[in-house]
XYZ file of N, CA and C in Angstrom:
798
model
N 0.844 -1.192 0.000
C 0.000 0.000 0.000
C 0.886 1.252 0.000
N -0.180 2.181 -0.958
C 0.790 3.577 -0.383
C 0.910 4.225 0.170
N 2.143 4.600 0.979
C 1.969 5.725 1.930
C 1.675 7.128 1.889
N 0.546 7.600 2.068
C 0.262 9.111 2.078
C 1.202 9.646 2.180
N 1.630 10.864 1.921
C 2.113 11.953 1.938
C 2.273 13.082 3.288
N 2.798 13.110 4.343
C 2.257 13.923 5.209
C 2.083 15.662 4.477
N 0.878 16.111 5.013
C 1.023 17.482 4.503
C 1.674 18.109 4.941
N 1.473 19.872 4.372
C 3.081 20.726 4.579
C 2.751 20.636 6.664
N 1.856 21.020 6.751
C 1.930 21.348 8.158
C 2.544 20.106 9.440
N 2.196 19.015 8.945
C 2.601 17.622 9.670
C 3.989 17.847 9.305
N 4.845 18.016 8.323
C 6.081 18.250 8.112
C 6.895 19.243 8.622
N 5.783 20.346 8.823
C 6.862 20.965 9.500
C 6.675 20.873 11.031
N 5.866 20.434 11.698
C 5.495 20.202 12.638
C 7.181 18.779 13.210
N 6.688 18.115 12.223
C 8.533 17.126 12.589
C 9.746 17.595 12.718
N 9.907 18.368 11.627
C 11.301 18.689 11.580
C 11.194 19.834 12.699
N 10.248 20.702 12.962
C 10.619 21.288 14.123
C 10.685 20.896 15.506
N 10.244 19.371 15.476
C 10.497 19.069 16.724
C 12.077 18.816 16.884
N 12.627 18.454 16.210
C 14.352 18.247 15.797
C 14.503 19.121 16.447
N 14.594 20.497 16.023
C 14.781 21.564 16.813
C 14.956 21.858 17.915
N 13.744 21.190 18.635
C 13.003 21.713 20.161
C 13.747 20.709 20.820
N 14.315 19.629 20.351
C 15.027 18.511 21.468
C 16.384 19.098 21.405
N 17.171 19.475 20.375
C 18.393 19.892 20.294
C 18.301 21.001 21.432
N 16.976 22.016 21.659
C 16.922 23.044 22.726
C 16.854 22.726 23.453
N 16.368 21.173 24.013
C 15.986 20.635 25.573
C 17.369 19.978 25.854
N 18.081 19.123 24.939
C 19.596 19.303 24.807
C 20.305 19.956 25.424
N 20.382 20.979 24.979
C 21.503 22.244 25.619
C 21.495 22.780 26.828
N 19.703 22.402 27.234
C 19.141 23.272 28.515
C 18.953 24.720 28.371
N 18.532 25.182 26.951
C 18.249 26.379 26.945
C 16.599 26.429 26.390
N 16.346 27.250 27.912
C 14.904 27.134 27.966
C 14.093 28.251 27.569
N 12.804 28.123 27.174
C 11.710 28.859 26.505
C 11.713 28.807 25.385
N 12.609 28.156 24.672
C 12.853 28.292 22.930
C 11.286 27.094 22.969
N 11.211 26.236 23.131
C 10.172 24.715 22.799
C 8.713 25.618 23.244
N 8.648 26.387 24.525
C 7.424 27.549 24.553
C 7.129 28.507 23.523
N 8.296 29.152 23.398
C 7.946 30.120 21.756
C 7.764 29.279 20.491
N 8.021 27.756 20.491
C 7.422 27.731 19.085
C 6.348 27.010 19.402
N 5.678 26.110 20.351
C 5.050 25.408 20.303
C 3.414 26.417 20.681
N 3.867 27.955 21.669
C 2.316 28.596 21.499
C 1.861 28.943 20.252
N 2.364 29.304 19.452
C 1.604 29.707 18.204
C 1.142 28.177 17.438
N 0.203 27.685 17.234
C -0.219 26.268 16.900
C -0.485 26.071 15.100
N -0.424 27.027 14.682
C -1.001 26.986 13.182
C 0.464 27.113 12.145
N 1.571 27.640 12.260
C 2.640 27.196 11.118
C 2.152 27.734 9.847
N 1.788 29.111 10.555
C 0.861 29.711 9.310
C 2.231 30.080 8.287
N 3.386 30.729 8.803
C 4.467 31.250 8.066
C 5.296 30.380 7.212
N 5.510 28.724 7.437
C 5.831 28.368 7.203
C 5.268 27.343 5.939
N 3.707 27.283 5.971
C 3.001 26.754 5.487
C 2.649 27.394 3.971
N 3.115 29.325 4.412
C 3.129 30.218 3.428
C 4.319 30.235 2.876
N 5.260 29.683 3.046
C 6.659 29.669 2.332
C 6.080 28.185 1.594
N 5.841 26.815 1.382
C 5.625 26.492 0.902
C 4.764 26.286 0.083
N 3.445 27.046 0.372
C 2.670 27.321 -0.695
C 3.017 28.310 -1.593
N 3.610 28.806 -1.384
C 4.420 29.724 -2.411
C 5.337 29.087 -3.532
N 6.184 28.164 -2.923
C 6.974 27.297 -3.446
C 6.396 26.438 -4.423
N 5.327 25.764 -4.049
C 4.671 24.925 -4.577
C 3.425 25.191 -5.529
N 3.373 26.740 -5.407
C 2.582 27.587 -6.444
C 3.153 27.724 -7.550
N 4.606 28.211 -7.827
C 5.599 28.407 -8.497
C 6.647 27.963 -9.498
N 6.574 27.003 -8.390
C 8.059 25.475 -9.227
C 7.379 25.066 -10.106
N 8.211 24.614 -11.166
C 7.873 23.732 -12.268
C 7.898 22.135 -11.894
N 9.396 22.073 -11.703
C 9.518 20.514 -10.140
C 9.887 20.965 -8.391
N 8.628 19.852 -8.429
C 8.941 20.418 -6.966
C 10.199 19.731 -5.898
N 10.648 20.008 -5.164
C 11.533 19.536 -4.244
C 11.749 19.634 -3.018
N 11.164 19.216 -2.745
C 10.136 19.411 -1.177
C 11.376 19.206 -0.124
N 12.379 18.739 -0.355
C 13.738 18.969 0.660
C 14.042 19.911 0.215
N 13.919 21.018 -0.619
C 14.277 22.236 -0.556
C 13.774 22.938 0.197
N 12.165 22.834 0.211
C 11.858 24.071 0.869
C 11.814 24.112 2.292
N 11.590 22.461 2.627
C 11.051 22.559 3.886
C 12.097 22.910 5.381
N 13.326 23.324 5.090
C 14.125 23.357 5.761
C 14.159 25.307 5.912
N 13.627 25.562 4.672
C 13.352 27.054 4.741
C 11.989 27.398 5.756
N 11.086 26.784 5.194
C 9.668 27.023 6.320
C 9.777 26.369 7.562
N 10.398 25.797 8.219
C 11.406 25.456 9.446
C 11.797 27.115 9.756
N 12.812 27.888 9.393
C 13.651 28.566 9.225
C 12.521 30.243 9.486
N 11.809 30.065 8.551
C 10.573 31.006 9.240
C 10.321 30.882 10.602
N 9.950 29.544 10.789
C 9.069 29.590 12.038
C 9.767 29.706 13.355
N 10.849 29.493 13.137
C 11.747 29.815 14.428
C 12.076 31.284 14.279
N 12.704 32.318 13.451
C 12.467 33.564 13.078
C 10.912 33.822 13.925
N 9.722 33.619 13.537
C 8.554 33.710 14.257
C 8.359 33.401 15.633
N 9.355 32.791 15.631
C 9.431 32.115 17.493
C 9.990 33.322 18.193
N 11.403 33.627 17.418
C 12.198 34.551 18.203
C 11.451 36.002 18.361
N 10.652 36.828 16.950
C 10.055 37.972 17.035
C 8.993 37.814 18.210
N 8.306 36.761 18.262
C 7.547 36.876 19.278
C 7.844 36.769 20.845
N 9.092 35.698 20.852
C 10.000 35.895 22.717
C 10.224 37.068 22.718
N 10.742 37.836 21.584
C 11.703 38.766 22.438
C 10.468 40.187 22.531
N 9.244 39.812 21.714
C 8.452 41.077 21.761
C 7.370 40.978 23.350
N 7.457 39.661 23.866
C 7.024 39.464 24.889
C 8.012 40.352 26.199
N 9.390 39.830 25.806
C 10.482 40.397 26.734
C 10.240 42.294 26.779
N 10.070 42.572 25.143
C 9.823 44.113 25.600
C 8.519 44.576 26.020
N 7.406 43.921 25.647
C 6.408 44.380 26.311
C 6.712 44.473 28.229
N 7.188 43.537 28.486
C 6.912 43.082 29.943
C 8.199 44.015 30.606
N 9.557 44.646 29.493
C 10.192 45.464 30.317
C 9.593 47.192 30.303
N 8.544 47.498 29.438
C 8.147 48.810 28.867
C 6.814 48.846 29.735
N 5.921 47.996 30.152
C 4.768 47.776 31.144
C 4.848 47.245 32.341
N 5.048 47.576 33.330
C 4.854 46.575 34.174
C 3.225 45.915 34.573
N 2.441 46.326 34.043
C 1.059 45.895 33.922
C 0.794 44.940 32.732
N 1.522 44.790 32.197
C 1.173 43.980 31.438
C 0.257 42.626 31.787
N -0.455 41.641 31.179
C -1.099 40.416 31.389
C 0.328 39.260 30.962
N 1.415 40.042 29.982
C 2.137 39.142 29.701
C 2.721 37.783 30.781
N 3.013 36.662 30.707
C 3.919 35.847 31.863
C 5.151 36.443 32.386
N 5.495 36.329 33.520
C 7.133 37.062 33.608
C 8.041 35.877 32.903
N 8.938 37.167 32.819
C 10.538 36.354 31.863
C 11.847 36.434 32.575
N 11.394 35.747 33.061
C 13.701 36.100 33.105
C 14.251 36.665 32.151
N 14.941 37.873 31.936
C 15.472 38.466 30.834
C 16.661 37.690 30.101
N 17.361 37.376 30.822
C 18.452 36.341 30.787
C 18.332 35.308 30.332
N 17.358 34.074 30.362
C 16.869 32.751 29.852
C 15.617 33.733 28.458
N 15.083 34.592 28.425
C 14.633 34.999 27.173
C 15.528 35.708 25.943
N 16.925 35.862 26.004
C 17.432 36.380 25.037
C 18.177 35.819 24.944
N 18.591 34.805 25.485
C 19.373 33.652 25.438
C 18.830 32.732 24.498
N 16.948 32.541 24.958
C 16.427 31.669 23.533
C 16.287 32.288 22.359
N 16.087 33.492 22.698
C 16.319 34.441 21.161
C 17.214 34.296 20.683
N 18.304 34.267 21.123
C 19.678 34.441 20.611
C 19.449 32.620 19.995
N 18.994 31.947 20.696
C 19.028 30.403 19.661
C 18.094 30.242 18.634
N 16.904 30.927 18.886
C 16.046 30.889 17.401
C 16.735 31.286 16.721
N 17.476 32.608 16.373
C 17.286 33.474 15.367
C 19.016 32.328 14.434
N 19.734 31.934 15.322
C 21.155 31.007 14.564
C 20.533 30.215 14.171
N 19.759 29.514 14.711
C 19.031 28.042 14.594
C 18.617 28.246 12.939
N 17.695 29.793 12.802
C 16.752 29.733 11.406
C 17.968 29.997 10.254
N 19.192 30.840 10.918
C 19.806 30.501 9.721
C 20.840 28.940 9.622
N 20.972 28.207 10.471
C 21.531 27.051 10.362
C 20.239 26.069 9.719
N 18.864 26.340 10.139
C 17.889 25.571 9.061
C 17.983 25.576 7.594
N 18.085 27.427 7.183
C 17.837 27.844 6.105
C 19.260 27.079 5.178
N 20.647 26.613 5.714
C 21.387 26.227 4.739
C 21.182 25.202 4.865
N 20.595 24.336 5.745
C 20.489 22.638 5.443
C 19.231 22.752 3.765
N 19.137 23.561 3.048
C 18.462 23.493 2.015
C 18.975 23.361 0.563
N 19.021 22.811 0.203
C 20.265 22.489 -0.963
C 20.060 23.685 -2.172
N 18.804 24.383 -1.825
C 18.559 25.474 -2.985
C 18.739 26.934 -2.662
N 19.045 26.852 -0.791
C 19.285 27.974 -0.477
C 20.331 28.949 -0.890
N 20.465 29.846 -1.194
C 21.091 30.773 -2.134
C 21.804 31.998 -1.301
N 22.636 33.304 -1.685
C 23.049 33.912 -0.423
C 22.209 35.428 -0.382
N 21.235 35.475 -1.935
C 20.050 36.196 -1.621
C 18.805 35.890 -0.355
N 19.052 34.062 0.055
C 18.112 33.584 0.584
C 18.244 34.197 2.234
N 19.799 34.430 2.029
C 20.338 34.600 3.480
C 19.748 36.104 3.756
N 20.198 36.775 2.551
C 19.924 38.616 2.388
C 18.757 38.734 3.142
N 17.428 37.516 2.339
C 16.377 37.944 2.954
C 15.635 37.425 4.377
N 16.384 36.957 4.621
C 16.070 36.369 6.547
C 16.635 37.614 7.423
N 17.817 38.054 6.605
C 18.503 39.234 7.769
C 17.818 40.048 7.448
N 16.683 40.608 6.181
C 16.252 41.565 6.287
C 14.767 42.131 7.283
N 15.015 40.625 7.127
C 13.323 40.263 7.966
C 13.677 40.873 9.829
N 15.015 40.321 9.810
C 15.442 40.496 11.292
C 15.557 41.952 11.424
N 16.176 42.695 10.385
C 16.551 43.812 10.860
C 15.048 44.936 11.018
N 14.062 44.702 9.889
C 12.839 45.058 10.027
C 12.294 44.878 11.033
N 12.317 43.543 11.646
C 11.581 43.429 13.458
C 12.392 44.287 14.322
N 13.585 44.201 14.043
C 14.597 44.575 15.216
C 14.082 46.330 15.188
N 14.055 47.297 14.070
C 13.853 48.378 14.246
C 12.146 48.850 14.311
N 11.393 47.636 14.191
C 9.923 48.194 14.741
C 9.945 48.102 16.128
N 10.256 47.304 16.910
C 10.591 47.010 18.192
C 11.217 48.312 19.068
N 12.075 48.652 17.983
C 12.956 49.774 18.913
C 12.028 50.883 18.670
N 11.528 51.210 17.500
C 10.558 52.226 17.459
C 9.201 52.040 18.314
N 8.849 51.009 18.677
C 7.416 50.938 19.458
C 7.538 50.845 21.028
N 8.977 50.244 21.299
C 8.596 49.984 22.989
C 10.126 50.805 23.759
N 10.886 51.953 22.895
C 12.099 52.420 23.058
C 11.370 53.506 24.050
N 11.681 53.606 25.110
C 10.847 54.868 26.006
C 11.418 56.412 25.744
N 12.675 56.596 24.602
C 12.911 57.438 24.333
C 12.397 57.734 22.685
N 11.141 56.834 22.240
C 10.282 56.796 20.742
C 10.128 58.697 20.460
N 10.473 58.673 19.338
C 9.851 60.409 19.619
C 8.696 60.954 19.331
N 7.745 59.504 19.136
C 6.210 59.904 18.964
C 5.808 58.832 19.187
N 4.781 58.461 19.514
C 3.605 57.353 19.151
C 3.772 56.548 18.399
N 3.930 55.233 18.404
C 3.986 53.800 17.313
C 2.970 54.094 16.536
N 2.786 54.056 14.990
C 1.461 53.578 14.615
C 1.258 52.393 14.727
N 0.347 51.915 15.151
C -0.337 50.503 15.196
C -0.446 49.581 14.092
N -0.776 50.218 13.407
C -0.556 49.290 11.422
C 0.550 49.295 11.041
N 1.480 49.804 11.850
C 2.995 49.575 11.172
C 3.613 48.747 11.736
N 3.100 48.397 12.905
C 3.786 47.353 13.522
C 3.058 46.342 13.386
N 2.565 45.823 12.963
C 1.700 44.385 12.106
C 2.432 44.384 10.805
N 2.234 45.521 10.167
C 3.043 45.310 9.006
C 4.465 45.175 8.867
N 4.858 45.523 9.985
C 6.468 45.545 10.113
C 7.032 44.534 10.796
N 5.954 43.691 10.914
C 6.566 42.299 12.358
C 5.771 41.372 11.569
N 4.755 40.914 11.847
C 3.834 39.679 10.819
C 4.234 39.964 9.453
N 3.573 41.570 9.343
C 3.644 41.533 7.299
C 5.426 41.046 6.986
N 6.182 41.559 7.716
C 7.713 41.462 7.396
C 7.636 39.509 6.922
N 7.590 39.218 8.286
C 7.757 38.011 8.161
C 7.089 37.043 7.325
N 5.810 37.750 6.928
C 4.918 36.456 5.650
C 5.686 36.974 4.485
N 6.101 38.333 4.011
C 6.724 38.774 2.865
C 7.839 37.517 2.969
N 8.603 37.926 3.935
C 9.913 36.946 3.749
C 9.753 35.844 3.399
N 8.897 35.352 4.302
C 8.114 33.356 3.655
C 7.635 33.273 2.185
N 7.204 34.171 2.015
C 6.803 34.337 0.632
C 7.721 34.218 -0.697
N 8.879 35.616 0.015
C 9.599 35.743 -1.103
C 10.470 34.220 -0.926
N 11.112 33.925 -0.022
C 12.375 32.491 -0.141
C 11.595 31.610 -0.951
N 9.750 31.236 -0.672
C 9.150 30.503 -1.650
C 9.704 30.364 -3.279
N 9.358 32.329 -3.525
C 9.546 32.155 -5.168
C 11.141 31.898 -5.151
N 11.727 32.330 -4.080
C 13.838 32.059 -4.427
C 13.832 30.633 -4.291
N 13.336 30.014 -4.082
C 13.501 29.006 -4.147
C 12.519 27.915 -5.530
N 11.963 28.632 -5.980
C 11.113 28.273 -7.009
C 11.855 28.454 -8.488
N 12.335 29.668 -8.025
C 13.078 29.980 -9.091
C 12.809 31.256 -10.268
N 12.203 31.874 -9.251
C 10.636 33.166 -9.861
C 11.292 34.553 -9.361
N 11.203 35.193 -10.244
C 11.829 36.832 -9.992
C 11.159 37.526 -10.489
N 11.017 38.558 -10.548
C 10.702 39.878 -11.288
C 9.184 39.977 -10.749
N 8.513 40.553 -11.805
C 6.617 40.817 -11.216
C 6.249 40.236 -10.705
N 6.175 38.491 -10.614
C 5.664 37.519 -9.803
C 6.261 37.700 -8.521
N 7.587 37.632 -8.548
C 8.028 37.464 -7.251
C 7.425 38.853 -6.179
N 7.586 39.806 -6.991
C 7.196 41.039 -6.275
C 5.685 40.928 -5.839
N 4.723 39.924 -6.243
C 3.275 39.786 -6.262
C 3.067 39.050 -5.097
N 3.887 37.759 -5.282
C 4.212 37.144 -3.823
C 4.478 38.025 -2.319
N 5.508 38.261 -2.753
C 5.929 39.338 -1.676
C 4.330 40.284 -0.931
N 4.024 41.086 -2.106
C 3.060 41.528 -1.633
C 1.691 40.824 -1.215
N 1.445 39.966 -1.603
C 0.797 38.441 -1.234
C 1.151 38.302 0.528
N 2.000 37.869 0.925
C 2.639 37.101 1.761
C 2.319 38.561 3.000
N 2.750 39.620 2.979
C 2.621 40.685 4.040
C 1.169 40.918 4.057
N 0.799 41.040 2.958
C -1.122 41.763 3.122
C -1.494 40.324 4.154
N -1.601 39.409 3.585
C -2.427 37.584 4.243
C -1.686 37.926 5.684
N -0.239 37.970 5.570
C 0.070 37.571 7.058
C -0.296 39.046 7.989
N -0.447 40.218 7.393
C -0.556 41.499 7.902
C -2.320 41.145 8.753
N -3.050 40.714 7.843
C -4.441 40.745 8.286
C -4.634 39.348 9.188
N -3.826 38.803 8.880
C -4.312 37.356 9.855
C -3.928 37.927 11.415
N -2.683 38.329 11.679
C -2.366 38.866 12.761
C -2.880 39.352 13.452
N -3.452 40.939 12.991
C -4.306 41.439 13.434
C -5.880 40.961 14.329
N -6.419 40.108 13.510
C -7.335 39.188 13.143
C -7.418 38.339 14.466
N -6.324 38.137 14.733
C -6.174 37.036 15.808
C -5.752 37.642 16.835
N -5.136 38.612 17.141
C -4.682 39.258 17.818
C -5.982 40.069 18.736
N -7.305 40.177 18.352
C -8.272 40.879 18.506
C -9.441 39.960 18.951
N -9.092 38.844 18.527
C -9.862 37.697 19.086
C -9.521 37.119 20.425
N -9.898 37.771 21.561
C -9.900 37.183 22.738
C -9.416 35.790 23.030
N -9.919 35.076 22.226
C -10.023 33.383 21.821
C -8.541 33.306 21.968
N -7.930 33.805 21.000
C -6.462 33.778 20.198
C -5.396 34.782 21.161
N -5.507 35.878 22.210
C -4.620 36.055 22.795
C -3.182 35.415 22.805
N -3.602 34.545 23.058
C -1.827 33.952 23.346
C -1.261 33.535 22.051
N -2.217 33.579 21.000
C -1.062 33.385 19.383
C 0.112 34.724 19.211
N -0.062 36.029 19.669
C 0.843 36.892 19.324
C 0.880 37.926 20.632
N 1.828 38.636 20.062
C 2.263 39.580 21.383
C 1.826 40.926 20.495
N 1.594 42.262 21.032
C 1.183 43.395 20.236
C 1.209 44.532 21.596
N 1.497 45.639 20.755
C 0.915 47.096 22.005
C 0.164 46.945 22.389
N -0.058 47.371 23.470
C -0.911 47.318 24.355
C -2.085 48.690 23.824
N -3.381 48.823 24.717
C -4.015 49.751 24.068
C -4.589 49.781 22.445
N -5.103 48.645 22.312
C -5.046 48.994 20.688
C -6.239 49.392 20.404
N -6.221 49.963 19.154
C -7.835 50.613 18.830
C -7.938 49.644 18.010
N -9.434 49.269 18.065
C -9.713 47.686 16.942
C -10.316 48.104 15.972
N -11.511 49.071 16.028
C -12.092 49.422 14.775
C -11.066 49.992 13.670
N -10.177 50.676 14.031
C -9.287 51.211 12.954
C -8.778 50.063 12.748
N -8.129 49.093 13.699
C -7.047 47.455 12.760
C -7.650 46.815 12.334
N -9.133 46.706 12.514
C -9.922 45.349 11.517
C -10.621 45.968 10.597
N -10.708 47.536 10.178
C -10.538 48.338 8.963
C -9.324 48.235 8.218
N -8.225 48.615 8.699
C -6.608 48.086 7.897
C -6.696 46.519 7.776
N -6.719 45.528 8.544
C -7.464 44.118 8.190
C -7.603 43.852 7.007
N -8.621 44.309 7.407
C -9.707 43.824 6.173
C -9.087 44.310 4.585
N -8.514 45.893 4.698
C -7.927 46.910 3.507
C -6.692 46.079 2.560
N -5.728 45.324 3.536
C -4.734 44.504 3.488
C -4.655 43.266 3.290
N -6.107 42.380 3.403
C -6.633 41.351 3.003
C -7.211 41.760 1.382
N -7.958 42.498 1.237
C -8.308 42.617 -0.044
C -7.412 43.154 -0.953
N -6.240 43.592 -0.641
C -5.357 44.031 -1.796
C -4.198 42.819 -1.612
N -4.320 41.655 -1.228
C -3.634 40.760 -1.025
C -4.579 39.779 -1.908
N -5.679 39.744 -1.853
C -6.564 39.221 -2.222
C -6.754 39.732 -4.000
N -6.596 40.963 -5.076
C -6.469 41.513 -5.693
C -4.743 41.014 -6.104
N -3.871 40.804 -6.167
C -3.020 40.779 -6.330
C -2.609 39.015 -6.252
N -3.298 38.363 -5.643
C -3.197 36.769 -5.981
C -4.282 36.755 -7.061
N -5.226 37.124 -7.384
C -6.080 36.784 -8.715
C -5.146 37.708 -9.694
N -4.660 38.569 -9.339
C -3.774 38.934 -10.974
C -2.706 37.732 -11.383
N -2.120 37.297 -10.281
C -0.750 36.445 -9.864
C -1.152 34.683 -10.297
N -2.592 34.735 -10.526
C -3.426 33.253 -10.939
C -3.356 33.684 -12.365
N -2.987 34.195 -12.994
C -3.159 34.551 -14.529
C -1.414 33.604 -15.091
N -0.859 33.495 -14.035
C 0.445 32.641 -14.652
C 1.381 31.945 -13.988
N 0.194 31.750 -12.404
C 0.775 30.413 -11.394
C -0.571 29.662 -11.173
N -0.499 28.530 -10.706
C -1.589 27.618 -10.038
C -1.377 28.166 -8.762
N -2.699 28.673 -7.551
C -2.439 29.639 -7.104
C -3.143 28.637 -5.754
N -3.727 27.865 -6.392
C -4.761 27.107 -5.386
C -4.391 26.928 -4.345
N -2.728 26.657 -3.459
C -2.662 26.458 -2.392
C -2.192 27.406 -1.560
N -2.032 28.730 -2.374
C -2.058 29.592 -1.594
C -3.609 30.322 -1.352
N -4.576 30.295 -2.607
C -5.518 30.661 -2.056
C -6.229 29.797 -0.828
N -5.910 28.765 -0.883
C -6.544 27.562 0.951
C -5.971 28.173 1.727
N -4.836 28.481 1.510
C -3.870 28.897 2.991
C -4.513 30.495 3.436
N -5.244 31.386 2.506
C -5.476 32.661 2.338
C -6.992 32.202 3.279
N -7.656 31.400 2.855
C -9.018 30.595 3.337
C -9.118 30.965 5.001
N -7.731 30.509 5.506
C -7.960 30.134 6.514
C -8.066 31.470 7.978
N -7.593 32.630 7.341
C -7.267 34.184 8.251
C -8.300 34.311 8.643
N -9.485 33.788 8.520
C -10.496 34.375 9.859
C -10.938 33.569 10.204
N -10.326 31.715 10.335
C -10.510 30.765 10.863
C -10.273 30.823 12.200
N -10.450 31.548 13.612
C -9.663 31.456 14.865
C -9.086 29.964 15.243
N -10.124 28.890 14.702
C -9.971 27.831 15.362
C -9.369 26.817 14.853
N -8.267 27.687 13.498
C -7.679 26.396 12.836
C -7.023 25.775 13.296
N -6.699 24.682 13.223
C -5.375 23.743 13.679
C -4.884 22.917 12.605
N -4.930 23.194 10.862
C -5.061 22.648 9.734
C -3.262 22.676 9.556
């Protein structure tokens, strides 16, 4: 008989456990907490549907060591945005952190995603360009939103777009670098990948239910973010039906399906 196929999410769900024992290994703790609260592998699931939108052959040990490579990147933006919420509030609802055992696991996500990203035989040193760019984008929304010397007010849509959107762009784009896709498409992706992951965030972030999927400012105004939401879903949404005119688009539109699912676990 034949053996099914595990899907992208069961796959990456394995190889990241690799991960999480090498962290229980070392004894460096909270890394196996930051990846295991967020339950959906939405980023990583979007690097291969991208991939697999794209390729002509597919090579599924290519990518999957990249959407690995996201999701620990996603692990780390979210420890360490917990760490600044909880040093910028002391009211926060956040859990306390040891500062020390939390940037310590940061400091292992963020090597870890680039020691994932070269176990990929297609990874490239544009592939690398764009993981550090992803980092350096979190690293300076962070400093702009919770720096107590900010010289104004965070906007609130910039930091979704600059922390989630960063990071689905990035999943997005390594998809087409790894597909083998440049120019308008790739740029379609890109913009694909930030609008979906920009509005899912939000989305969930606002859902009581979903609290503990992401970390965010405190104070937020909702009617204005599930207006940007929604604005950022539909021009994400506009831009994969242009992008279906010369990819099979289908598994990114399922994966697009799922942003106002609270209760996925797909």
């Amino acid at each position: 008989m034949t053996r099914r196929a595990l899907p992208p999410r069961s796959k990456i769900d394995t190889q990241l456990e690799c991960v999480l024992d090498d962290a229980d290994d070392v004894d460096v703790p909270l890394v196996r907490e930051a990846i295991e609260t967020p339950d959906d592998r939405w980023y990583g699931q979007l690097a291969v549907s991208t991939y697999s939108s794209l390729a002509d052959t597919r090579e599924p040990d290519a990518v999957f060591p990249v959407a690995i490579a996201i999701e620990l990147l996603r692990g780390y933006a979210r420890l360490r945005s917990r760490l600044l919420v909880q040093r910028a509030d002391e009211r926060t609802r956040a859990p306390t952190l040891d500062p020390s055992s939390a940037l310590l696991a940061g400091d292992y996500l963020y090597t870890s995603a680039y020691s994932s990203l070269s176990a990929s035989p297609r990874a490239t040193r544009e592939c690398f360009e764009v993981l550090t760019t992803v980092l350096e984008t979190i690293a300076e929304t962070f400093a702009s939103t919770y720096a107590p010397s900010a010289p104004s007010k965070p906007s609130q849509t910039a930091f979704f777009d600059e922390t989630a959107g960063a990071i689905g762009e990035g999943a997005a784009v390594l998809g087409a670098i790894l597909a083998g896709v440049g120019g308008v498409r790739r740029d379609c992706v890109a913009s694909v990948g930030r609008g979906f992951s920009t509005a899912r965030a939000v989305h969930r972030v606002l859902d009581s239910e979903c609290e503990t999927a992401a970390v965010a400012p405190l104070a937020l105004d909702e009617s204005r973010l599930r207006a940007y939401a929604n604005r950022r879903r539909d021009e994400a949404d506009r831009t994969l039906e242009d992008l279906s005119t010369t990819a099979d688009v289908s598994d990114l539109r399922t994966l697009a399906s799922k942003i106002d699912s609270t209760t996925d676990r797909s």
